[in-house]
PDB file of C-alpha atoms and ligand atoms in Angstrom:
ATOM      1  CA  MET Z   1      22.176-125.841  66.170  1.00 69.00           C
ATOM      2  CA  THR Z   2      23.401-128.758  68.272  1.00 76.00           C
ATOM      3  CA  HIS Z   3      24.205-128.816  71.948  1.00 77.00           C
ATOM      4  CA  THR Z   4      27.855-129.483  71.130  1.00 81.00           C
ATOM      5  CA  THR Z   5      28.056-126.330  69.019  1.00 85.00           C
ATOM      6  CA  LEU Z   6      26.789-124.271  71.944  1.00 86.00           C
ATOM      7  CA  ILE Z   7      29.202-125.891  74.389  1.00 90.00           C
ATOM      8  CA  ASP Z   8      32.120-125.501  71.961  1.00 90.00           C
ATOM      9  CA  TYR Z   9      31.274-121.831  71.455  1.00 86.00           C
ATOM     10  CA  TRP Z  10      31.019-121.300  75.214  1.00 90.00           C
ATOM     11  CA  LEU Z  11      34.341-123.043  75.854  1.00 92.00           C
ATOM     12  CA  ALA Z  12      36.079-121.084  73.081  1.00 91.00           C
ATOM     13  CA  GLY Z  13      34.776-117.807  74.527  1.00 88.00           C
ATOM     14  CA  MET Z  14      35.875-118.845  77.992  1.00 89.00           C
ATOM     15  CA  GLN Z  15      39.367-119.745  76.759  1.00 91.00           C
ATOM     16  CA  THR Z  16      39.909-116.513  74.828  1.00 91.00           C
ATOM     17  CA  ASP Z  17      38.574-114.271  77.601  1.00 89.00           C
ATOM     18  CA  VAL Z  18      40.410-115.974  80.462  1.00 92.00           C
ATOM     19  CA  ALA Z  19      43.619-115.910  78.416  1.00 91.00           C
ATOM     20  CA  ARG Z  20      43.176-112.210  77.594  1.00 90.00           C
ATOM     21  CA  TYR Z  21      42.456-111.383  81.242  1.00 90.00           C
ATOM     22  CA  LEU Z  22      45.397-113.397  82.569  1.00 92.00           C
ATOM     23  CA  ILE Z  23      47.875-112.140  79.960  1.00 92.00           C
ATOM     24  CA  PHE Z  24      47.150-108.493  80.761  1.00 86.00           C
ATOM     25  CA  ALA Z  25      46.524-108.801  84.511  1.00 89.00           C
ATOM     26  CA  VAL Z  26      49.608-110.953  85.105  1.00 91.00           C
ATOM     27  CA  GLY Z  27      51.556-108.936  82.528  1.00 92.00           C
ATOM     28  CA  PHE Z  28      50.852-105.538  84.100  1.00 90.00           C
ATOM     29  CA  TRP Z  29      51.251-106.935  87.602  1.00 92.00           C
ATOM     30  CA  ALA Z  30      54.683-108.409  86.758  1.00 91.00           C
ATOM     31  CA  LEU Z  31      55.771-105.341  84.822  1.00 93.00           C
ATOM     32  CA  LEU Z  32      54.558-102.620  87.205  1.00 90.00           C
ATOM     33  CA  TRP Z  33      54.568-104.293  90.612  1.00 90.00           C
ATOM     34  CA  VAL Z  34      57.750-106.332  90.188  1.00 91.00           C
ATOM     35  CA  VAL Z  35      60.072-105.324  87.324  1.00 93.00           C
ATOM     36  CA  LEU Z  36      59.461-101.549  87.226  1.00 92.00           C
ATOM     37  CA  ALA Z  37      58.425-101.100  90.884  1.00 91.00           C
ATOM     38  CA  PRO Z  38      61.673 -99.326  91.901  1.00 92.00           C
ATOM     39  CA  VAL Z  39      61.473 -96.950  88.915  1.00 92.00           C
ATOM     40  CA  LEU Z  40      57.763 -96.248  89.365  1.00 91.00           C
ATOM     41  CA  LYS Z  41      57.964 -95.701  93.142  1.00 89.00           C
ATOM     42  CA  GLY Z  42      57.164 -92.008  92.701  1.00 87.00           C
ATOM     43  CA  ARG Z  43      54.025 -92.825  90.716  1.00 93.00           C
ATOM     44  CA  LYS Z  44      52.524 -95.275  93.226  1.00 93.00           C
ATOM     45  CA  ILE Z  45      49.085 -93.928  94.076  1.00 94.00           C
ATOM     46  CA  ARG Z  46      48.858 -95.367  97.594  1.00 93.00           C
ATOM     47  CA  PRO Z  47      51.606 -96.351 100.000  1.00 91.00           C
ATOM     48  CA  GLN Z  48      49.919 -99.665 100.894  1.00 93.00           C
ATOM     49  CA  THR Z  49      50.043-102.707  98.600  1.00 92.00           C
ATOM     50  CA  PRO Z  50      47.038-105.073  98.597  1.00 94.00           C
ATOM     51  CA  PRO Z  51      47.693-108.471 100.221  1.00 94.00           C
ATOM     52  CA  LEU Z  52      48.191-111.551  98.008  1.00 94.00           C
ATOM     53  CA  ARG Z  53      44.947-113.013  99.369  1.00 95.00           C
ATOM     54  CA  GLN Z  54      43.017-110.147  97.749  1.00 95.00           C
ATOM     55  CA  LEU Z  55      44.728-110.770  94.400  1.00 94.00           C
ATOM     56  CA  ALA Z  56      43.914-114.499  94.545  1.00 95.00           C
ATOM     57  CA  LEU Z  57      40.238-113.787  95.279  1.00 96.00           C
ATOM     58  CA  GLU Z  58      40.121-111.282  92.413  1.00 95.00           C
ATOM     59  CA  VAL Z  59      41.372-113.950  90.007  1.00 95.00           C
ATOM     60  CA  VAL Z  60      38.714-116.416  91.193  1.00 96.00           C
ATOM     61  CA  PHE Z  61      35.895-113.869  90.814  1.00 95.00           C
ATOM     62  CA  SER Z  62      37.241-112.659  87.478  1.00 94.00           C
ATOM     63  CA  VAL Z  63      37.264-116.190  86.033  1.00 94.00           C
ATOM     64  CA  ARG Z  64      33.693-116.602  87.298  1.00 95.00           C
ATOM     65  CA  ALA Z  65      32.760-113.316  85.582  1.00 95.00           C
ATOM     66  CA  VAL Z  66      34.271-114.585  82.324  1.00 93.00           C
ATOM     67  CA  ALA Z  67      32.013-117.656  82.586  1.00 94.00           C
ATOM     68  CA  VAL Z  68      29.074-115.236  82.727  1.00 95.00           C
ATOM     69  CA  PHE Z  69      30.442-113.210  79.764  1.00 93.00           C
ATOM     70  CA  SER Z  70      30.697-116.414  77.717  1.00 92.00           C
ATOM     71  CA  THR Z  71      27.163-117.430  78.632  1.00 92.00           C
ATOM     72  CA  VAL Z  72      25.831-113.996  77.646  1.00 91.00           C
ATOM     73  CA  ALA Z  73      27.928-114.116  74.464  1.00 88.00           C
ATOM     74  CA  LEU Z  74      26.003-117.236  73.410  1.00 89.00           C
ATOM     75  CA  SER Z  75      23.205-114.808  72.583  1.00 87.00           C
ATOM     76  CA  THR Z  76      25.376-113.413  69.734  1.00 87.00           C
ATOM     77  CA  LEU Z  77      25.599-116.895  68.241  1.00 86.00           C
ATOM     78  CA  LEU Z  78      21.858-117.443  68.646  1.00 88.00           C
ATOM     79  CA  LEU Z  79      21.064-114.028  67.142  1.00 88.00           C
ATOM     80  CA  ASP Z  80      23.396-114.770  64.226  1.00 86.00           C
ATOM     81  CA  HIS Z  81      21.738-118.148  63.601  1.00 87.00           C
ATOM     82  CA  ALA Z  82      18.307-116.538  63.724  1.00 88.00           C
ATOM     83  CA  GLY Z  83      19.439-114.120  60.998  1.00 87.00           C
ATOM     84  CA  LEU Z  84      19.126-111.162  63.349  1.00 85.00           C
ATOM     85  CA  LEU Z  85      22.776-110.151  63.184  1.00 87.00           C
ATOM     86  CA  PRO Z  86      23.509-109.089  59.607  1.00 84.00           C
ATOM     87  CA  GLY Z  87      25.579-106.093  60.804  1.00 85.00           C
ATOM     88  CA  PRO Z  88      29.099-107.538  61.077  1.00 88.00           C
ATOM     89  CA  GLU Z  89      29.056-109.136  57.616  1.00 85.00           C
ATOM     90  CA  ARG Z  90      27.586-106.073  55.963  1.00 88.00           C
ATOM     91  CA  ALA Z  91      29.993-103.733  57.769  1.00 87.00           C
ATOM     92  CA  ALA Z  92      32.967-105.803  56.594  1.00 87.00           C
ATOM     93  CA  GLU Z  93      32.304-104.468  53.077  1.00 88.00           C
ATOM     94  CA  TRP Z  94      32.041-100.819  54.063  1.00 92.00           C
ATOM     95  CA  GLY Z  95      35.768-100.113  53.818  1.00 89.00           C
ATOM     96  CA  PRO Z  96      38.503 -98.753  56.063  1.00 93.00           C
ATOM     97  CA  LEU Z  97      36.757 -95.480  56.911  1.00 95.00           C
ATOM     98  CA  TRP Z  98      33.819 -97.280  58.472  1.00 95.00           C
ATOM     99  CA  PHE Z  99      36.249 -99.688  60.146  1.00 96.00           C
ATOM    100  CA  ALA Z 100      37.899 -96.739  61.945  1.00 96.00           C
ATOM    101  CA  ALA Z 101      34.589 -95.010  62.673  1.00 96.00           C
ATOM    102  CA  ALA Z 102      33.089 -98.235  64.042  1.00 96.00           C
ATOM    103  CA  LEU Z 103      36.056 -98.632  66.398  1.00 97.00           C
ATOM    104  CA  VAL Z 104      35.677 -95.082  67.746  1.00 98.00           C
ATOM    105  CA  LEU Z 105      31.904 -95.511  68.024  1.00 98.00           C
ATOM    106  CA  ILE Z 106      32.026 -98.787  69.943  1.00 98.00           C
ATOM    107  CA  ILE Z 107      34.544 -97.349  72.445  1.00 98.00           C
ATOM    108  CA  VAL Z 108      32.544 -94.139  72.945  1.00 98.00           C
ATOM    109  CA  GLY Z 109      29.323 -96.189  73.101  1.00 98.00           C
ATOM    110  CA  HIS Z 110      30.775 -98.540  75.699  1.00 98.00           C
ATOM    111  CA  ASP Z 111      31.965 -95.590  77.786  1.00 98.00           C
ATOM    112  CA  ALA Z 112      28.389 -94.227  77.902  1.00 98.00           C
ATOM    113  CA  TYR Z 113      26.931 -97.698  78.610  1.00 98.00           C
ATOM    114  CA  PHE Z 114      29.455 -98.274  81.379  1.00 98.00           C
ATOM    115  CA  TYR Z 115      28.938 -94.855  82.983  1.00 98.00           C
ATOM    116  CA  TRP Z 116      25.157 -95.216  83.220  1.00 98.00           C
ATOM    117  CA  THR Z 117      25.014 -98.878  84.230  1.00 98.00           C
ATOM    118  CA  HIS Z 118      27.781 -98.189  86.769  1.00 98.00           C
ATOM    119  CA  ARG Z 119      25.761 -95.346  88.275  1.00 97.00           C
ATOM    120  CA  LEU Z 120      22.702 -97.588  88.315  1.00 97.00           C
ATOM    121  CA  ILE Z 121      24.415-100.367  90.266  1.00 97.00           C
ATOM    122  CA  HIS Z 122      25.641 -97.822  92.816  1.00 97.00           C
ATOM    123  CA  ASP Z 123      21.995 -97.287  93.765  1.00 96.00           C
ATOM    124  CA  PRO Z 124      21.702 -98.589  97.363  1.00 95.00           C
ATOM    125  CA  ARG Z 125      18.920-100.965  96.258  1.00 96.00           C
ATOM    126  CA  LEU Z 126      21.225-102.665  93.730  1.00 96.00           C
ATOM    127  CA  PHE Z 127      24.708-102.160  95.152  1.00 96.00           C
ATOM    128  CA  ARG Z 128      24.843-105.197  97.450  1.00 95.00           C
ATOM    129  CA  ARG Z 129      23.781-107.685  94.800  1.00 95.00           C
ATOM    130  CA  PHE Z 130      25.457-106.149  91.766  1.00 96.00           C
ATOM    131  CA  HIS Z 131      28.574-104.234  92.673  1.00 96.00           C
ATOM    132  CA  ARG Z 132      29.795-105.043  96.188  1.00 95.00           C
ATOM    133  CA  ARG Z 133      32.364-107.603  95.069  1.00 96.00           C
ATOM    134  CA  HIS Z 134      34.160-105.077  92.848  1.00 96.00           C
ATOM    135  CA  HIS Z 135      34.389-102.568  95.706  1.00 96.00           C
ATOM    136  CA  LYS Z 136      35.681-105.190  98.155  1.00 94.00           C
ATOM    137  CA  SER Z 137      38.954-104.233  96.489  1.00 93.00           C
ATOM    138  CA  HIS Z 138      39.295-100.862  98.235  1.00 94.00           C
ATOM    139  CA  ASN Z 139      42.848-100.710  96.990  1.00 95.00           C
ATOM    140  CA  PRO Z 140      42.692-102.253  93.504  1.00 95.00           C
ATOM    141  CA  SER Z 141      45.216-104.341  91.570  1.00 94.00           C
ATOM    142  CA  PRO Z 142      45.422-105.301  87.863  1.00 94.00           C
ATOM    143  CA  PHE Z 143      43.501-108.456  88.858  1.00 93.00           C
ATOM    144  CA  THR Z 144      40.497-106.360  90.007  1.00 94.00           C
ATOM    145  CA  ALA Z 145      39.603-105.802  86.317  1.00 92.00           C
ATOM    146  CA  TYR Z 146      36.840-108.452  86.150  1.00 93.00           C
ATOM    147  CA  SER Z 147      36.267-109.017  89.872  1.00 94.00           C
ATOM    148  CA  PHE Z 148      32.492-108.665  89.604  1.00 94.00           C
ATOM    149  CA  ASP Z 149      29.302-109.970  91.156  1.00 96.00           C
ATOM    150  CA  LEU Z 150      27.276-112.188  88.785  1.00 96.00           C
ATOM    151  CA  GLY Z 151      24.794-109.404  87.987  1.00 96.00           C
ATOM    152  CA  GLU Z 152      27.515-106.905  87.145  1.00 96.00           C
ATOM    153  CA  ALA Z 153      29.214-109.475  84.903  1.00 96.00           C
ATOM    154  CA  ALA Z 154      25.917-110.037  83.052  1.00 96.00           C
ATOM    155  CA  ILE Z 155      25.374-106.283  82.567  1.00 96.00           C
ATOM    156  CA  ASN Z 156      28.918-105.808  81.239  1.00 96.00           C
ATOM    157  CA  GLY Z 157      28.793-108.927  79.068  1.00 94.00           C
ATOM    158  CA  ALA Z 158      25.535-107.805  77.445  1.00 95.00           C
ATOM    159  CA  PHE Z 159      27.104-104.728  75.878  1.00 96.00           C
ATOM    160  CA  VAL Z 160      28.658-106.384  72.796  1.00 94.00           C
ATOM    161  CA  PRO Z 161      25.572-108.367  71.656  1.00 92.00           C
ATOM    162  CA  LEU Z 162      23.367-105.290  72.209  1.00 94.00           C
ATOM    163  CA  TRP Z 163      25.778-103.065  70.288  1.00 95.00           C
ATOM    164  CA  LEU Z 164      26.065-105.511  67.385  1.00 93.00           C
ATOM    165  CA  VAL Z 165      22.291-105.552  66.933  1.00 91.00           C
ATOM    166  CA  LEU Z 166      22.215-101.737  66.802  1.00 93.00           C
ATOM    167  CA  VAL Z 167      25.419-100.800  64.939  1.00 94.00           C
ATOM    168  CA  PRO Z 168      26.922-102.744  62.010  1.00 94.00           C
ATOM    169  CA  THR Z 169      30.414-103.467  63.326  1.00 95.00           C
ATOM    170  CA  PRO Z 170      33.065-105.619  61.596  1.00 95.00           C
ATOM    171  CA  TRP Z 171      34.244-108.568  63.725  1.00 93.00           C
ATOM    172  CA  PRO Z 172      37.906-107.427  63.819  1.00 95.00           C
ATOM    173  CA  VAL Z 173      36.690-104.139  65.334  1.00 96.00           C
ATOM    174  CA  VAL Z 174      35.065-106.132  68.144  1.00 94.00           C
ATOM    175  CA  GLY Z 175      38.429-107.854  68.708  1.00 94.00           C
ATOM    176  CA  LEU Z 176      40.289-104.515  68.854  1.00 97.00           C
ATOM    177  CA  PHE Z 177      37.618-103.098  71.152  1.00 97.00           C
ATOM    178  CA  MET Z 178      38.076-106.032  73.549  1.00 94.00           C
ATOM    179  CA  LEU Z 179      41.832-105.524  73.484  1.00 94.00           C
ATOM    180  CA  HIS Z 180      41.478-101.807  74.255  1.00 97.00           C
ATOM    181  CA  GLN Z 181      38.946-102.603  76.980  1.00 95.00           C
ATOM    182  CA  ILE Z 182      41.165-105.043  78.859  1.00 94.00           C
ATOM    183  CA  VAL Z 183      44.255-102.816  78.541  1.00 95.00           C
ATOM    184  CA  ARG Z 184      42.445 -99.736  79.903  1.00 96.00           C
ATOM    185  CA  ASN Z 185      40.677-101.837  82.542  1.00 95.00           C
ATOM    186  CA  THR Z 186      43.812-103.502  83.943  1.00 95.00           C
ATOM    187  CA  ILE Z 187      45.848-100.255  83.771  1.00 96.00           C
ATOM    188  CA  GLY Z 188      43.008 -98.370  85.491  1.00 96.00           C
ATOM    189  CA  HIS Z 189      43.263-100.736  88.452  1.00 96.00           C
ATOM    190  CA  SER Z 190      47.054-100.993  88.466  1.00 95.00           C
ATOM    191  CA  GLY Z 191      47.740 -98.674  91.414  1.00 95.00           C
ATOM    192  CA  TYR Z 192      50.377 -96.664  89.490  1.00 95.00           C
ATOM    193  CA  GLU Z 193      49.667 -93.407  87.662  1.00 96.00           C
ATOM    194  CA  LEU Z 194      50.937 -94.105  84.156  1.00 95.00           C
ATOM    195  CA  PHE Z 195      49.300 -91.226  82.306  1.00 96.00           C
ATOM    196  CA  PRO Z 196      51.446 -88.253  81.270  1.00 95.00           C
ATOM    197  CA  ALA Z 197      51.138 -84.951  83.135  1.00 94.00           C
ATOM    198  CA  THR Z 198      51.730 -81.336  82.143  1.00 93.00           C
ATOM    199  CA  ALA Z 199      54.408 -79.267  83.903  1.00 90.00           C
ATOM    200  CA  ASP Z 200      51.825 -77.965  86.385  1.00 90.00           C
ATOM    201  CA  GLY Z 201      50.678 -81.474  87.301  1.00 92.00           C
ATOM    202  CA  ARG Z 202      47.478 -81.740  85.258  1.00 94.00           C
ATOM    203  CA  PRO Z 203      46.673 -84.779  83.135  1.00 95.00           C
ATOM    204  CA  LEU Z 204      48.068 -84.140  79.637  1.00 95.00           C
ATOM    205  CA  PHE Z 205      45.013 -85.823  78.134  1.00 96.00           C
ATOM    206  CA  ASP Z 206      42.436 -84.528  80.575  1.00 96.00           C
ATOM    207  CA  TRP Z 207      39.575 -86.076  78.577  1.00 97.00           C
ATOM    208  CA  LEU Z 208      40.876 -89.575  79.391  1.00 97.00           C
ATOM    209  CA  THR Z 209      40.282 -91.174  82.777  1.00 98.00           C
ATOM    210  CA  THR Z 210      43.670 -91.620  84.416  1.00 97.00           C
ATOM    211  CA  VAL Z 211      44.581 -94.370  86.881  1.00 97.00           C
ATOM    212  CA  THR Z 212      44.124 -91.871  89.741  1.00 97.00           C
ATOM    213  CA  HIS Z 213      40.612 -91.150  88.432  1.00 97.00           C
ATOM    214  CA  HIS Z 214      39.408 -94.739  88.867  1.00 97.00           C
ATOM    215  CA  ASP Z 215      41.560 -95.354  91.944  1.00 97.00           C
ATOM    216  CA  LEU Z 216      39.659 -92.512  93.627  1.00 96.00           C
ATOM    217  CA  HIS Z 217      36.405 -94.283  92.761  1.00 97.00           C
ATOM    218  CA  HIS Z 218      37.599 -97.318  94.733  1.00 96.00           C
ATOM    219  CA  ALA Z 219      38.835 -95.150  97.617  1.00 95.00           C
ATOM    220  CA  GLU Z 220      35.718 -92.989  97.779  1.00 92.00           C
ATOM    221  CA  ALA Z 221      32.657 -94.301  95.892  1.00 88.00           C
ATOM    222  CA  GLY Z 222      30.021 -91.775  94.853  1.00 92.00           C
ATOM    223  CA  TRP Z 223      32.289 -90.079  92.293  1.00 96.00           C
ATOM    224  CA  ASN Z 224      34.180 -90.956  89.115  1.00 97.00           C
ATOM    225  CA  TYR Z 225      31.942 -93.527  87.436  1.00 97.00           C
ATOM    226  CA  GLY Z 226      33.537 -93.137  83.989  1.00 97.00           C
ATOM    227  CA  LEU Z 227      35.579 -95.842  82.289  1.00 97.00           C
ATOM    228  CA  TYR Z 228      37.635 -94.401  79.410  1.00 98.00           C
ATOM    229  CA  PHE Z 229      36.709 -90.729  79.215  1.00 98.00           C
ATOM    230  CA  THR Z 230      36.027 -88.007  81.774  1.00 98.00           C
ATOM    231  CA  TRP Z 231      33.144 -86.574  79.685  1.00 98.00           C
ATOM    232  CA  TRP Z 232      30.167 -88.129  81.450  1.00 98.00           C
ATOM    233  CA  ASP Z 233      31.484 -87.415  84.948  1.00 98.00           C
ATOM    234  CA  ARG Z 234      31.989 -83.766  83.975  1.00 97.00           C
ATOM    235  CA  TRP Z 235      28.664 -83.397  82.187  1.00 98.00           C
ATOM    236  CA  MET Z 236      26.814 -85.019  85.119  1.00 98.00           C
ATOM    237  CA  LYS Z 237      28.977 -83.292  87.773  1.00 97.00           C
ATOM    238  CA  THR Z 238      30.042 -86.590  89.314  1.00 97.00           C
ATOM    239  CA  GLU Z 239      33.792 -86.080  89.122  1.00 97.00           C
ATOM    240  CA  ASN Z 240      35.493 -86.144  92.515  1.00 96.00           C
ATOM    241  CA  PRO Z 241      36.248 -82.469  93.373  1.00 96.00           C
ATOM    242  CA  ALA Z 242      39.620 -83.586  94.771  1.00 95.00           C
ATOM    243  CA  TYR Z 243      40.600 -85.378  91.518  1.00 96.00           C
ATOM    244  CA  HIS Z 244      42.997 -82.846  89.989  1.00 95.00           C
ATOM    245  CA  ALA Z 245      44.700 -82.118  93.329  1.00 94.00           C
ATOM    246  CA  ARG Z 246      45.131 -85.854  93.894  1.00 94.00           C
ATOM    247  CA  PHE Z 247      46.512 -86.381  90.389  1.00 95.00           C
ATOM    248  CA  ALA Z 248      48.965 -83.495  90.837  1.00 94.00           C
ATOM    249  CA  ALA Z 249      50.121 -84.940  94.167  1.00 93.00           C
ATOM    250  CA  VAL Z 250      50.680 -88.368  92.610  1.00 93.00           C
ATOM    251  CA  VAL Z 251      52.676 -87.115  89.628  1.00 93.00           C
ATOM    252  CA  GLY Z 252      54.267 -84.293  91.634  1.00 86.00           C
ATOM    253  CA  ARG Z 253      56.073 -86.816  93.770  1.00 60.00           C
ATOM    254  CA  GLN Z 254      57.840 -88.104  90.703  1.00 48.00           C
ATOM    255  CA  GLU Z 255      58.676 -84.646  89.414  1.00 47.00           C
ATOM    256  CA  LYS Z 256      60.435 -83.852  92.690  1.00 48.00           C
ATOM    257  CA  ARG Z 257      62.253 -87.164  92.607  1.00 47.00           C
ATOM    258  CA  LEU Z 258      63.465 -86.550  89.046  1.00 48.00           C
ATOM    259  CA  ALA Z 259      64.422 -82.954  89.905  1.00 46.00           C
ATOM    260  CA  SER Z 260      66.698 -84.233  92.663  1.00 45.00           C
ATOM    261  CA  VAL Z 261      68.746 -86.251  90.160  1.00 47.00           C
ATOM    262  CA  PRO Z 262      71.890 -84.178  89.407  1.00 47.00           C
ATOM    263  CA  GLU Z 263      72.188 -82.994  85.826  1.00 41.00           C
ATOM    264  CA  GLY Z 264      74.874 -84.006  83.368  1.00 40.00           C
TER     265      GLY Z 264
HETATM  266 ZN1   ZN F   1      31.746 -98.595  91.423  1.00 82.29          ZN
HETATM  267 ZN1   ZN F   2      37.126-100.610  89.443  1.00 82.29          ZN
END
């Protein structure tokens, strides 16, 4: 493999990932914070809005994190060239059932990987070097999605190559997984509760982490380490005890607002 191939691969990864990040971060920011802001007022989790300076810094650190992701992703190319990555090609022939199962598995697998590595980097011995940058955003924005220290970016970027060695996963599944990841990640930092609630103010899909769930992690670290699902936090008893009350308060505000609109 030539040097140029490696550089081309790195640049292509960089381009795709930066584009994906910017499309969703800018997209959700424009949609939620600008266009729909008056409609979503009742679902705003905190009264304060982060300053523009914070958003600009988050973009800079996110682009830097993507450079790390692309560097780590080079290992997939090297593994493939060494013949150590037969999974994706083999899995491509296993039909639609495996395609669906592989998508569910990679999302559930990533949720477990994220929960445990996230808990690890909250250890006081690792926090300053690995995770402080992400928590500098006490009040997150869609741009916080990839605002990571270098070490955290490397840990997160390593998931896909590790997974591909272990589980035969078709390439399009990896693409869909990345799409799901960035959508959940940017929404989770968006500052607006977008998840549906039951009449008594509980999350309708209580097994999914809502925006309030991760927002609470930024407000009060030490709880709510999960990414997509609430399972690990509940199994390990690390869910913020105030979570459901906070969620109800956030969605309750909107219910009252809607109730005040005259009928007919
Ligand atoms: Zn954290
Ligand atoms: Zn976060």
